[in-house]
Amino acid sequence: MKYALVTGGSRGIGRAISVKMVSLGYPILVNYKSNEAEAMQTLSLIKEAGGSGELLPFDVSDPVQVSDALGKWQDENREATVEVLINNAGIRKDILLMWMEDSHWNDVIHTNLNSFFYVTRFLIKNMLVNKYGRIVNIVSLSGLKGLPGQVNYSAAKAALIGATKALAQEIGKKNVTVNAVAPGFIRTDMTKDLNEAELKNLIPLNRFGLPEEVAEVVCFLASEKASYITGEVISVNGGLYT
Ligand code: NDP
């Protein structure tokens, strides 16, 4: 059995990716941290879309939880392999650098960046052995241009873009691709405190994006059709660059 794992699949962009991924024929492993009710809702939507899946809760920022949960799943599913990995889970803790506490910095770096390392390191071995895999990292416009008030988040996402490009070169020969998708402003819980009516004036397409619009690109990169694209960062931002 070949699976797709979506970290942070309980809500927002991760939910849209999980549901869209059904069209690629994979059973979906829906990771989340604590919001079981929302994760169950994602699972229902996967089933409504004609797919199947299971919940796999763990904190992506905790290396022990990552290896325990994935190790247990692999022990219980010895023939199974995760062929598609979407590193999507993320948080923001925006604050000006001069007020930033260690926890603001560390929580954002651990959840948005270190998580990529822990989860990918665990799953990559099977992809290399099977000579097939797709890894898509969800980064951000903030990691491409830097955004004031988000020094921690911009740093994490920019580092993840660097990691995407480096890993793509490391494992391309094994037919495993690694790409990143960089959303701009997307309507999810993460942006519900932002003033869309005001911010949309900065965006050429004059609105925030929908999670489904990000999921389309992610699923293309996760498909066999994207066989000659690796180390790339694709923006989904309504034309907002500077
Ligand atoms: P949401 O806040 O809507 O959802 C976040 C998801 O990540 C939830 O499923 C949450 O699980 C999960 N999560 C958070 N922390 C952890 C953790 N430690 N371990 C496991 N899961 C965790 O976010 P979005 O959908 O908006 O964002 C998804 C990704 O897209 C993030 O990487 C974000 O940085 C990026 N992005 C978003 C943009 C936007 O405008 N929305 C713009 C650019 C990038 P739970 O439900 O259990 O809390």
PDB file of C-alpha atoms and ligand atoms in Angstrom:
ATOM      1  CA  MET A   1       0.000   0.000   0.000  1.00  0.00           C
ATOM      2  CA  LYS A   2       1.297   3.442  -0.944  1.00  0.00           C
ATOM      3  CA  TYR A   3       0.240   6.370   1.225  1.00  0.00           C
ATOM      4  CA  ALA A   4       0.378  10.156   1.261  1.00  0.00           C
ATOM      5  CA  LEU A   5       1.088  11.919   4.567  1.00  0.00           C
ATOM      6  CA  VAL A   6      -0.098  15.494   5.065  1.00  0.00           C
ATOM      7  CA  THR A   7       1.206  17.184   8.213  1.00  0.00           C
ATOM      8  CA  GLY A   8      -1.236  19.686   9.686  1.00  0.00           C
ATOM      9  CA  GLY A   9      -4.067  18.092   7.725  1.00  0.00           C
ATOM     10  CA  SER A  10      -6.820  18.906  10.199  1.00  0.00           C
ATOM     11  CA  ARG A  11      -7.515  22.449   9.034  1.00  0.00           C
ATOM     12  CA  GLY A  12      -6.916  25.102   6.375  1.00  0.00           C
ATOM     13  CA  ILE A  13      -4.498  24.393   3.562  1.00  0.00           C
ATOM     14  CA  GLY A  14      -3.609  20.935   4.914  1.00  0.00           C
ATOM     15  CA  ARG A  15      -7.256  19.900   4.872  1.00  0.00           C
ATOM     16  CA  ALA A  16      -7.693  21.073   1.258  1.00  0.00           C
ATOM     17  CA  ILE A  17      -4.543  19.183   0.244  1.00  0.00           C
ATOM     18  CA  SER A  18      -5.719  16.020   2.032  1.00  0.00           C
ATOM     19  CA  VAL A  19      -9.059  16.080   0.217  1.00  0.00           C
ATOM     20  CA  LYS A  20      -7.582  16.939  -3.177  1.00  0.00           C
ATOM     21  CA  MET A  21      -4.941  14.228  -2.792  1.00  0.00           C
ATOM     22  CA  VAL A  22      -7.734  11.628  -3.038  1.00  0.00           C
ATOM     23  CA  SER A  23      -7.689  12.307  -6.804  1.00  0.00           C
ATOM     24  CA  LEU A  24      -4.164  10.826  -6.937  1.00  0.00           C
ATOM     25  CA  GLY A  25      -5.498   7.571  -5.518  1.00  0.00           C
ATOM     26  CA  TYR A  26      -3.564   7.555  -2.259  1.00  0.00           C
ATOM     27  CA  PRO A  27      -5.002   6.704   1.123  1.00  0.00           C
ATOM     28  CA  ILE A  28      -4.247   9.783   3.229  1.00  0.00           C
ATOM     29  CA  LEU A  29      -2.532   9.913   6.602  1.00  0.00           C
ATOM     30  CA  VAL A  30      -3.913  13.045   8.249  1.00  0.00           C
ATOM     31  CA  ASN A  31      -1.511  14.408  10.824  1.00  0.00           C
ATOM     32  CA  TYR A  32      -2.486  17.099  13.345  1.00  0.00           C
ATOM     33  CA  LYS A  33      -1.379  18.241  16.764  1.00  0.00           C
ATOM     34  CA  SER A  34      -4.427  18.427  19.001  1.00  0.00           C
ATOM     35  CA  ASN A  35      -7.608  19.342  17.135  1.00  0.00           C
ATOM     36  CA  GLU A  36      -9.198  15.911  16.785  1.00  0.00           C
ATOM     37  CA  ALA A  37     -12.678  17.203  15.904  1.00  0.00           C
ATOM     38  CA  GLU A  38     -11.325  19.127  12.908  1.00  0.00           C
ATOM     39  CA  ALA A  39      -9.162  16.166  11.877  1.00  0.00           C
ATOM     40  CA  MET A  40     -12.260  13.934  11.941  1.00  0.00           C
ATOM     41  CA  GLN A  41     -13.975  16.459   9.698  1.00  0.00           C
ATOM     42  CA  THR A  42     -11.076  16.221   7.227  1.00  0.00           C
ATOM     43  CA  LEU A  43     -11.428  12.448   7.277  1.00  0.00           C
ATOM     44  CA  SER A  44     -15.160  12.738   6.513  1.00  0.00           C
ATOM     45  CA  LEU A  45     -14.404  15.013   3.557  1.00  0.00           C
ATOM     46  CA  ILE A  46     -11.807  12.529   2.284  1.00  0.00           C
ATOM     47  CA  LYS A  47     -14.447   9.789   2.436  1.00  0.00           C
ATOM     48  CA  GLU A  48     -17.048  12.003   0.743  1.00  0.00           C
ATOM     49  CA  ALA A  49     -14.533  12.536  -2.054  1.00  0.00           C
ATOM     50  CA  GLY A  50     -14.352   8.748  -2.499  1.00  0.00           C
ATOM     51  CA  GLY A  51     -11.046   8.233  -0.706  1.00  0.00           C
ATOM     52  CA  SER A  52      -9.811   6.658   2.488  1.00  0.00           C
ATOM     53  CA  GLY A  53      -7.515   7.740   5.245  1.00  0.00           C
ATOM     54  CA  GLU A  54      -6.557   7.597   8.873  1.00  0.00           C
ATOM     55  CA  LEU A  55      -5.623  10.045  11.590  1.00  0.00           C
ATOM     56  CA  LEU A  56      -2.018  10.172  12.744  1.00  0.00           C
ATOM     57  CA  PRO A  57      -1.687  12.755  15.514  1.00  0.00           C
ATOM     58  CA  PHE A  58       1.751  13.852  16.644  1.00  0.00           C
ATOM     59  CA  ASP A  59       3.585  17.092  17.309  1.00  0.00           C
ATOM     60  CA  VAL A  60       5.827  17.648  14.279  1.00  0.00           C
ATOM     61  CA  SER A  61       8.129  19.851  16.332  1.00  0.00           C
ATOM     62  CA  ASP A  62       8.999  17.035  18.747  1.00  0.00           C
ATOM     63  CA  PRO A  63      11.505  14.527  17.352  1.00  0.00           C
ATOM     64  CA  VAL A  64      10.508  11.842  19.857  1.00  0.00           C
ATOM     65  CA  GLN A  65       6.810  12.094  18.980  1.00  0.00           C
ATOM     66  CA  VAL A  66       7.638  12.050  15.259  1.00  0.00           C
ATOM     67  CA  SER A  67       9.724   8.890  15.421  1.00  0.00           C
ATOM     68  CA  ASP A  68       7.404   7.158  17.930  1.00  0.00           C
ATOM     69  CA  ALA A  69       4.234   7.817  15.918  1.00  0.00           C
ATOM     70  CA  LEU A  70       5.699   7.060  12.504  1.00  0.00           C
ATOM     71  CA  GLY A  71       7.613   4.055  13.870  1.00  0.00           C
ATOM     72  CA  LYS A  72       4.450   2.616  15.425  1.00  0.00           C
ATOM     73  CA  TRP A  73       2.493   3.165  12.215  1.00  0.00           C
ATOM     74  CA  GLN A  74       5.226   1.484  10.168  1.00  0.00           C
ATOM     75  CA  ASP A  75       5.353  -1.487  12.583  1.00  0.00           C
ATOM     76  CA  GLU A  76       1.590  -1.929  12.249  1.00  0.00           C
ATOM     77  CA  ASN A  77       1.714  -1.530   8.453  1.00  0.00           C
ATOM     78  CA  ARG A  78       4.828  -3.422   7.458  1.00  0.00           C
ATOM     79  CA  GLU A  79       4.025  -3.598   3.754  1.00  0.00           C
ATOM     80  CA  ALA A  80       3.043   0.060   3.557  1.00  0.00           C
ATOM     81  CA  THR A  81       5.154   2.942   2.388  1.00  0.00           C
ATOM     82  CA  VAL A  82       4.656   6.688   2.375  1.00  0.00           C
ATOM     83  CA  GLU A  83       5.287   7.744  -1.206  1.00  0.00           C
ATOM     84  CA  VAL A  84       4.104  11.355  -0.914  1.00  0.00           C
ATOM     85  CA  LEU A  85       5.000  13.658   1.971  1.00  0.00           C
ATOM     86  CA  ILE A  86       3.491  17.123   2.319  1.00  0.00           C
ATOM     87  CA  ASN A  87       5.259  19.127   5.038  1.00  0.00           C
ATOM     88  CA  ASN A  88       2.451  21.594   5.702  1.00  0.00           C
ATOM     89  CA  ALA A  89       2.045  22.008   9.479  1.00  0.00           C
ATOM     90  CA  GLY A  90       2.980  25.490  10.569  1.00  0.00           C
ATOM     91  CA  ILE A  91       2.342  28.316  12.999  1.00  0.00           C
ATOM     92  CA  ARG A  92       2.885  32.081  13.196  1.00  0.00           C
ATOM     93  CA  LYS A  93       3.850  34.037  16.273  1.00  0.00           C
ATOM     94  CA  ASP A  94       4.216  37.551  14.905  1.00  0.00           C
ATOM     95  CA  ILE A  95       5.955  40.186  16.997  1.00  0.00           C
ATOM     96  CA  LEU A  96       8.594  42.820  16.372  1.00  0.00           C
ATOM     97  CA  LEU A  97      12.094  41.460  16.895  1.00  0.00           C
ATOM     98  CA  MET A  98      12.822  43.866  19.737  1.00  0.00           C
ATOM     99  CA  TRP A  99       9.945  42.322  21.726  1.00  0.00           C
ATOM    100  CA  MET A 100      10.529  38.736  20.591  1.00  0.00           C
ATOM    101  CA  GLU A 101      11.036  36.205  23.367  1.00  0.00           C
ATOM    102  CA  ASP A 102      12.891  32.917  23.049  1.00  0.00           C
ATOM    103  CA  SER A 103       9.588  31.037  22.902  1.00  0.00           C
ATOM    104  CA  HIS A 104       8.337  33.110  19.933  1.00  0.00           C
ATOM    105  CA  TRP A 105      11.507  32.329  18.035  1.00  0.00           C
ATOM    106  CA  ASN A 106      11.905  28.694  19.067  1.00  0.00           C
ATOM    107  CA  ASP A 107       8.271  27.620  18.656  1.00  0.00           C
ATOM    108  CA  VAL A 108       8.138  28.996  15.116  1.00  0.00           C
ATOM    109  CA  ILE A 109      11.504  27.530  14.097  1.00  0.00           C
ATOM    110  CA  HIS A 110      10.698  24.145  15.615  1.00  0.00           C
ATOM    111  CA  THR A 111       7.227  23.856  14.094  1.00  0.00           C
ATOM    112  CA  ASN A 112       7.906  25.284  10.625  1.00  0.00           C
ATOM    113  CA  LEU A 113      11.490  24.163  10.036  1.00  0.00           C
ATOM    114  CA  ASN A 114      12.740  21.434  12.369  1.00  0.00           C
ATOM    115  CA  SER A 115       9.557  19.477  11.670  1.00  0.00           C
ATOM    116  CA  PHE A 116      10.638  19.158   8.041  1.00  0.00           C
ATOM    117  CA  PHE A 117      13.899  17.574   9.177  1.00  0.00           C
ATOM    118  CA  TYR A 118      12.346  15.114  11.635  1.00  0.00           C
ATOM    119  CA  VAL A 119       9.508  13.892   9.415  1.00  0.00           C
ATOM    120  CA  THR A 120      11.433  13.841   6.137  1.00  0.00           C
ATOM    121  CA  ARG A 121      14.433  12.045   7.651  1.00  0.00           C
ATOM    122  CA  PHE A 122      12.144   9.287   8.880  1.00  0.00           C
ATOM    123  CA  LEU A 123      10.292   8.754   5.604  1.00  0.00           C
ATOM    124  CA  ILE A 124      13.005   9.345   3.048  1.00  0.00           C
ATOM    125  CA  LYS A 125      14.710   5.987   3.417  1.00  0.00           C
ATOM    126  CA  ASN A 126      11.815   4.058   1.911  1.00  0.00           C
ATOM    127  CA  MET A 127      11.496   6.580  -0.922  1.00  0.00           C
ATOM    128  CA  LEU A 128      15.173   6.107  -1.779  1.00  0.00           C
ATOM    129  CA  VAL A 129      14.930   2.311  -1.635  1.00  0.00           C
ATOM    130  CA  ASN A 130      11.786   2.363  -3.818  1.00  0.00           C
ATOM    131  CA  LYS A 131      13.352   4.914  -6.180  1.00  0.00           C
ATOM    132  CA  TYR A 132      10.199   7.004  -6.142  1.00  0.00           C
ATOM    133  CA  GLY A 133       8.918   9.779  -3.929  1.00  0.00           C
ATOM    134  CA  ARG A 134       7.381  13.216  -3.856  1.00  0.00           C
ATOM    135  CA  ILE A 135       8.076  15.755  -1.123  1.00  0.00           C
ATOM    136  CA  VAL A 136       6.307  19.130  -1.113  1.00  0.00           C
ATOM    137  CA  ASN A 137       7.129  21.725   1.532  1.00  0.00           C
ATOM    138  CA  ILE A 138       4.669  24.527   2.231  1.00  0.00           C
ATOM    139  CA  VAL A 139       6.691  27.699   2.628  1.00  0.00           C
ATOM    140  CA  SER A 140       5.485  31.300   2.291  1.00  0.00           C
ATOM    141  CA  LEU A 141       5.815  34.609   0.534  1.00  0.00           C
ATOM    142  CA  SER A 142       7.246  35.663   3.905  1.00  0.00           C
ATOM    143  CA  GLY A 143      10.217  33.344   3.344  1.00  0.00           C
ATOM    144  CA  LEU A 144      10.865  34.754  -0.137  1.00  0.00           C
ATOM    145  CA  LYS A 145      10.700  38.491   0.549  1.00  0.00           C
ATOM    146  CA  GLY A 146      10.743  38.745   4.345  1.00  0.00           C
ATOM    147  CA  LEU A 147       7.867  40.426   6.175  1.00  0.00           C
ATOM    148  CA  PRO A 148       8.240  42.850   9.081  1.00  0.00           C
ATOM    149  CA  GLY A 149       6.866  41.468  12.329  1.00  0.00           C
ATOM    150  CA  GLN A 150       7.658  37.949  11.155  1.00  0.00           C
ATOM    151  CA  VAL A 151      11.441  37.675  11.510  1.00  0.00           C
ATOM    152  CA  ASN A 152      11.032  34.248  13.112  1.00  0.00           C
ATOM    153  CA  TYR A 153       8.561  33.000  10.481  1.00  0.00           C
ATOM    154  CA  SER A 154      10.457  34.502   7.518  1.00  0.00           C
ATOM    155  CA  ALA A 155      13.646  32.867   8.819  1.00  0.00           C
ATOM    156  CA  ALA A 156      11.983  29.464   9.170  1.00  0.00           C
ATOM    157  CA  LYS A 157      10.378  29.562   5.726  1.00  0.00           C
ATOM    158  CA  ALA A 158      13.513  30.908   4.000  1.00  0.00           C
ATOM    159  CA  ALA A 159      15.532  28.115   5.598  1.00  0.00           C
ATOM    160  CA  LEU A 160      12.974  25.596   4.413  1.00  0.00           C
ATOM    161  CA  ILE A 161      13.362  26.928   0.872  1.00  0.00           C
ATOM    162  CA  GLY A 162      17.131  26.379   1.147  1.00  0.00           C
ATOM    163  CA  ALA A 163      16.585  22.878   2.490  1.00  0.00           C
ATOM    164  CA  THR A 164      14.193  22.119  -0.385  1.00  0.00           C
ATOM    165  CA  LYS A 165      16.792  23.088  -2.974  1.00  0.00           C
ATOM    166  CA  ALA A 166      19.630  21.225  -1.245  1.00  0.00           C
ATOM    167  CA  LEU A 167      17.686  18.007  -0.700  1.00  0.00           C
ATOM    168  CA  ALA A 168      16.403  18.065  -4.277  1.00  0.00           C
ATOM    169  CA  GLN A 169      20.000  17.892  -5.478  1.00  0.00           C
ATOM    170  CA  GLU A 170      20.904  15.230  -2.944  1.00  0.00           C
ATOM    171  CA  ILE A 171      18.248  12.729  -3.959  1.00  0.00           C
ATOM    172  CA  GLY A 172      17.286  13.558  -7.549  1.00  0.00           C
ATOM    173  CA  LYS A 173      19.193  10.518  -8.829  1.00  0.00           C
ATOM    174  CA  LYS A 174      16.838   8.313  -6.830  1.00  0.00           C
ATOM    175  CA  ASN A 175      13.800   9.763  -8.596  1.00  0.00           C
ATOM    176  CA  VAL A 176      12.567  11.538  -5.499  1.00  0.00           C
ATOM    177  CA  THR A 177      11.522  15.140  -6.145  1.00  0.00           C
ATOM    178  CA  VAL A 178      11.469  17.905  -3.544  1.00  0.00           C
ATOM    179  CA  ASN A 179       9.613  21.138  -4.207  1.00  0.00           C
ATOM    180  CA  ALA A 180       8.096  24.015  -2.279  1.00  0.00           C
ATOM    181  CA  VAL A 181       4.853  25.947  -2.638  1.00  0.00           C
ATOM    182  CA  ALA A 182       4.818  29.522  -1.354  1.00  0.00           C
ATOM    183  CA  PRO A 183       1.313  30.840  -0.622  1.00  0.00           C
ATOM    184  CA  GLY A 184       0.559  34.533  -0.147  1.00  0.00           C
ATOM    185  CA  PHE A 185      -2.515  35.435   1.918  1.00  0.00           C
ATOM    186  CA  ILE A 186      -4.866  32.444   2.073  1.00  0.00           C
ATOM    187  CA  ARG A 187      -8.197  32.366   3.941  1.00  0.00           C
ATOM    188  CA  THR A 188      -7.609  30.015   6.888  1.00  0.00           C
ATOM    189  CA  ASP A 189      -7.579  30.169  10.680  1.00  0.00           C
ATOM    190  CA  MET A 190      -3.988  31.403  10.432  1.00  0.00           C
ATOM    191  CA  THR A 191      -5.079  34.619   8.705  1.00  0.00           C
ATOM    192  CA  LYS A 192      -8.487  35.181  10.305  1.00  0.00           C
ATOM    193  CA  ASP A 193      -7.083  38.000  12.459  1.00  0.00           C
ATOM    194  CA  LEU A 194      -5.949  39.917   9.328  1.00  0.00           C
ATOM    195  CA  ASN A 195      -8.038  42.610   7.653  1.00  0.00           C
ATOM    196  CA  GLU A 196      -8.731  41.207   4.174  1.00  0.00           C
ATOM    197  CA  ALA A 197     -10.713  44.288   3.077  1.00  0.00           C
ATOM    198  CA  GLU A 198      -7.599  46.409   3.593  1.00  0.00           C
ATOM    199  CA  LEU A 199      -4.881  43.947   2.577  1.00  0.00           C
ATOM    200  CA  LYS A 200      -6.581  42.895  -0.642  1.00  0.00           C
ATOM    201  CA  ASN A 201      -5.686  46.270  -2.120  1.00  0.00           C
ATOM    202  CA  LEU A 202      -2.046  45.109  -2.160  1.00  0.00           C
ATOM    203  CA  ILE A 203      -2.898  41.987  -4.147  1.00  0.00           C
ATOM    204  CA  PRO A 204      -3.229  42.200  -7.953  1.00  0.00           C
ATOM    205  CA  LEU A 205      -6.033  39.607  -7.943  1.00  0.00           C
ATOM    206  CA  ASN A 206      -7.684  41.750  -5.252  1.00  0.00           C
ATOM    207  CA  ARG A 207      -8.598  39.013  -2.747  1.00  0.00           C
ATOM    208  CA  PHE A 208      -7.133  36.414  -0.413  1.00  0.00           C
ATOM    209  CA  GLY A 209      -6.670  32.954  -1.928  1.00  0.00           C
ATOM    210  CA  LEU A 210      -8.543  29.813  -0.994  1.00  0.00           C
ATOM    211  CA  PRO A 211      -6.892  26.702   0.480  1.00  0.00           C
ATOM    212  CA  GLU A 212      -8.163  24.739  -2.534  1.00  0.00           C
ATOM    213  CA  GLU A 213      -6.177  27.007  -4.858  1.00  0.00           C
ATOM    214  CA  VAL A 214      -2.981  26.058  -3.039  1.00  0.00           C
ATOM    215  CA  ALA A 215      -3.960  22.389  -2.970  1.00  0.00           C
ATOM    216  CA  GLU A 216      -4.203  22.272  -6.776  1.00  0.00           C
ATOM    217  CA  VAL A 217      -0.518  23.126  -7.181  1.00  0.00           C
ATOM    218  CA  VAL A 218       0.593  20.905  -4.323  1.00  0.00           C
ATOM    219  CA  CYS A 219      -1.230  17.918  -5.789  1.00  0.00           C
ATOM    220  CA  PHE A 220       0.262  18.544  -9.213  1.00  0.00           C
ATOM    221  CA  LEU A 221       3.766  18.548  -7.708  1.00  0.00           C
ATOM    222  CA  ALA A 222       2.879  15.389  -5.778  1.00  0.00           C
ATOM    223  CA  SER A 223       1.720  13.621  -8.919  1.00  0.00           C
ATOM    224  CA  GLU A 224       3.649  11.617 -11.495  1.00  0.00           C
ATOM    225  CA  LYS A 225       2.916  14.414 -13.977  1.00  0.00           C
ATOM    226  CA  ALA A 226       5.471  16.653 -12.236  1.00  0.00           C
ATOM    227  CA  SER A 227       8.223  14.143 -13.016  1.00  0.00           C
ATOM    228  CA  TYR A 228      10.815  16.672 -14.232  1.00  0.00           C
ATOM    229  CA  ILE A 229      10.327  19.415 -11.641  1.00  0.00           C
ATOM    230  CA  THR A 230      12.528  19.440  -8.560  1.00  0.00           C
ATOM    231  CA  GLY A 231      14.130  22.045  -6.291  1.00  0.00           C
ATOM    232  CA  GLU A 232      11.489  24.550  -7.396  1.00  0.00           C
ATOM    233  CA  VAL A 233       9.469  27.085  -5.410  1.00  0.00           C
ATOM    234  CA  ILE A 234       6.055  27.865  -6.885  1.00  0.00           C
ATOM    235  CA  SER A 235       4.195  30.907  -5.595  1.00  0.00           C
ATOM    236  CA  VAL A 236       0.409  30.925  -5.169  1.00  0.00           C
ATOM    237  CA  ASN A 237      -0.125  34.514  -4.125  1.00  0.00           C
ATOM    238  CA  GLY A 238      -2.499  36.320  -6.483  1.00  0.00           C
ATOM    239  CA  GLY A 239       0.401  38.258  -7.969  1.00  0.00           C
ATOM    240  CA  LEU A 240       1.601  39.768  -4.668  1.00  0.00           C
ATOM    241  CA  TYR A 241       5.379  40.011  -4.646  1.00  0.00           C
ATOM    242  CA  THR A 242       6.525  43.232  -3.044  1.00  0.00           C
TER     243      THR A 242
HETATM  244  P1  NDP B   1      -3.952  26.702  10.010  1.00  0.00           P
HETATM  245  O1  NDP B   1      -3.602  27.472  11.238  1.00  0.00           O
HETATM  246  O2  NDP B   1      -5.282  26.864   9.399  1.00  0.00           O
HETATM  247  O3  NDP B   1      -3.723  25.129  10.298  1.00  0.00           O
HETATM  248  C1  NDP B   1      -2.515  24.717  10.858  1.00  0.00           C
HETATM  249  C2  NDP B   1      -2.427  23.220  10.812  1.00  0.00           C
HETATM  250  O4  NDP B   1      -1.130  22.822  11.291  1.00  0.00           O
HETATM  251  C3  NDP B   1      -3.444  22.535  11.694  1.00  0.00           C
HETATM  252  O5  NDP B   1      -3.820  21.328  11.065  1.00  0.00           O
HETATM  253  C4  NDP B   1      -2.658  22.263  12.974  1.00  0.00           C
HETATM  254  O6  NDP B   1      -3.135  21.149  13.742  1.00  0.00           O
HETATM  255  C5  NDP B   1      -1.309  21.921  12.377  1.00  0.00           C
HETATM  256  N1  NDP B   1      -0.204  22.082  13.328  1.00  0.00           N
HETATM  257  C6  NDP B   1       0.222  23.231  13.928  1.00  0.00           C
HETATM  258  N2  NDP B   1       1.252  22.943  14.737  1.00  0.00           N
HETATM  259  C7  NDP B   1       1.467  21.607  14.664  1.00  0.00           C
HETATM  260  C8  NDP B   1       2.367  20.718  15.274  1.00  0.00           C
HETATM  261  N3  NDP B   1       3.280  21.156  16.153  1.00  0.00           N
HETATM  262  N4  NDP B   1       2.291  19.394  14.971  1.00  0.00           N
HETATM  263  C9  NDP B   1       1.370  18.935  14.099  1.00  0.00           C
HETATM  264  N5  NDP B   1       0.486  19.738  13.467  1.00  0.00           N
HETATM  265  C10 NDP B   1       0.532  21.051  13.767  1.00  0.00           C
HETATM  266  O7  NDP B   1      -2.781  27.045   8.975  1.00  0.00           O
HETATM  267  P2  NDP B   1      -2.815  27.205   7.381  1.00  0.00           P
HETATM  268  O8  NDP B   1      -3.615  26.129   6.786  1.00  0.00           O
HETATM  269  O9  NDP B   1      -3.112  28.610   7.075  1.00  0.00           O
HETATM  270  O10 NDP B   1      -1.255  26.988   7.050  1.00  0.00           O
HETATM  271  C11 NDP B   1      -0.739  25.771   6.552  1.00  0.00           C
HETATM  272  C12 NDP B   1       0.679  26.017   6.081  1.00  0.00           C
HETATM  273  O11 NDP B   1       0.672  27.041   5.080  1.00  0.00           O
HETATM  274  C13 NDP B   1       1.619  26.514   7.183  1.00  0.00           C
HETATM  275  O12 NDP B   1       2.898  25.952   7.005  1.00  0.00           O
HETATM  276  C14 NDP B   1       1.662  27.998   6.951  1.00  0.00           C
HETATM  277  O13 NDP B   1       2.852  28.565   7.459  1.00  0.00           O
HETATM  278  C15 NDP B   1       1.590  28.051   5.445  1.00  0.00           C
HETATM  279  N6  NDP B   1       1.137  29.332   4.911  1.00  0.00           N
HETATM  280  C16 NDP B   1      -0.128  29.805   5.168  1.00  0.00           C
HETATM  281  C17 NDP B   1      -0.542  31.012   4.636  1.00  0.00           C
HETATM  282  C18 NDP B   1      -1.898  31.575   4.866  1.00  0.00           C
HETATM  283  O14 NDP B   1      -2.158  32.717   4.423  1.00  0.00           O
HETATM  284  N7  NDP B   1      -2.826  30.855   5.502  1.00  0.00           N
HETATM  285  C19 NDP B   1       0.366  31.827   3.820  1.00  0.00           C
HETATM  286  C20 NDP B   1       1.658  31.235   3.595  1.00  0.00           C
HETATM  287  C21 NDP B   1       2.013  30.035   4.134  1.00  0.00           C
HETATM  288  P3  NDP B   1      -4.275  21.340  14.909  1.00  0.00           P
HETATM  289  O15 NDP B   1      -5.569  21.492  14.160  1.00  0.00           O
HETATM  290  O16 NDP B   1      -4.199  20.088  15.707  1.00  0.00           O
HETATM  291  O17 NDP B   1      -3.903  22.573  15.667  1.00  0.00           O
END
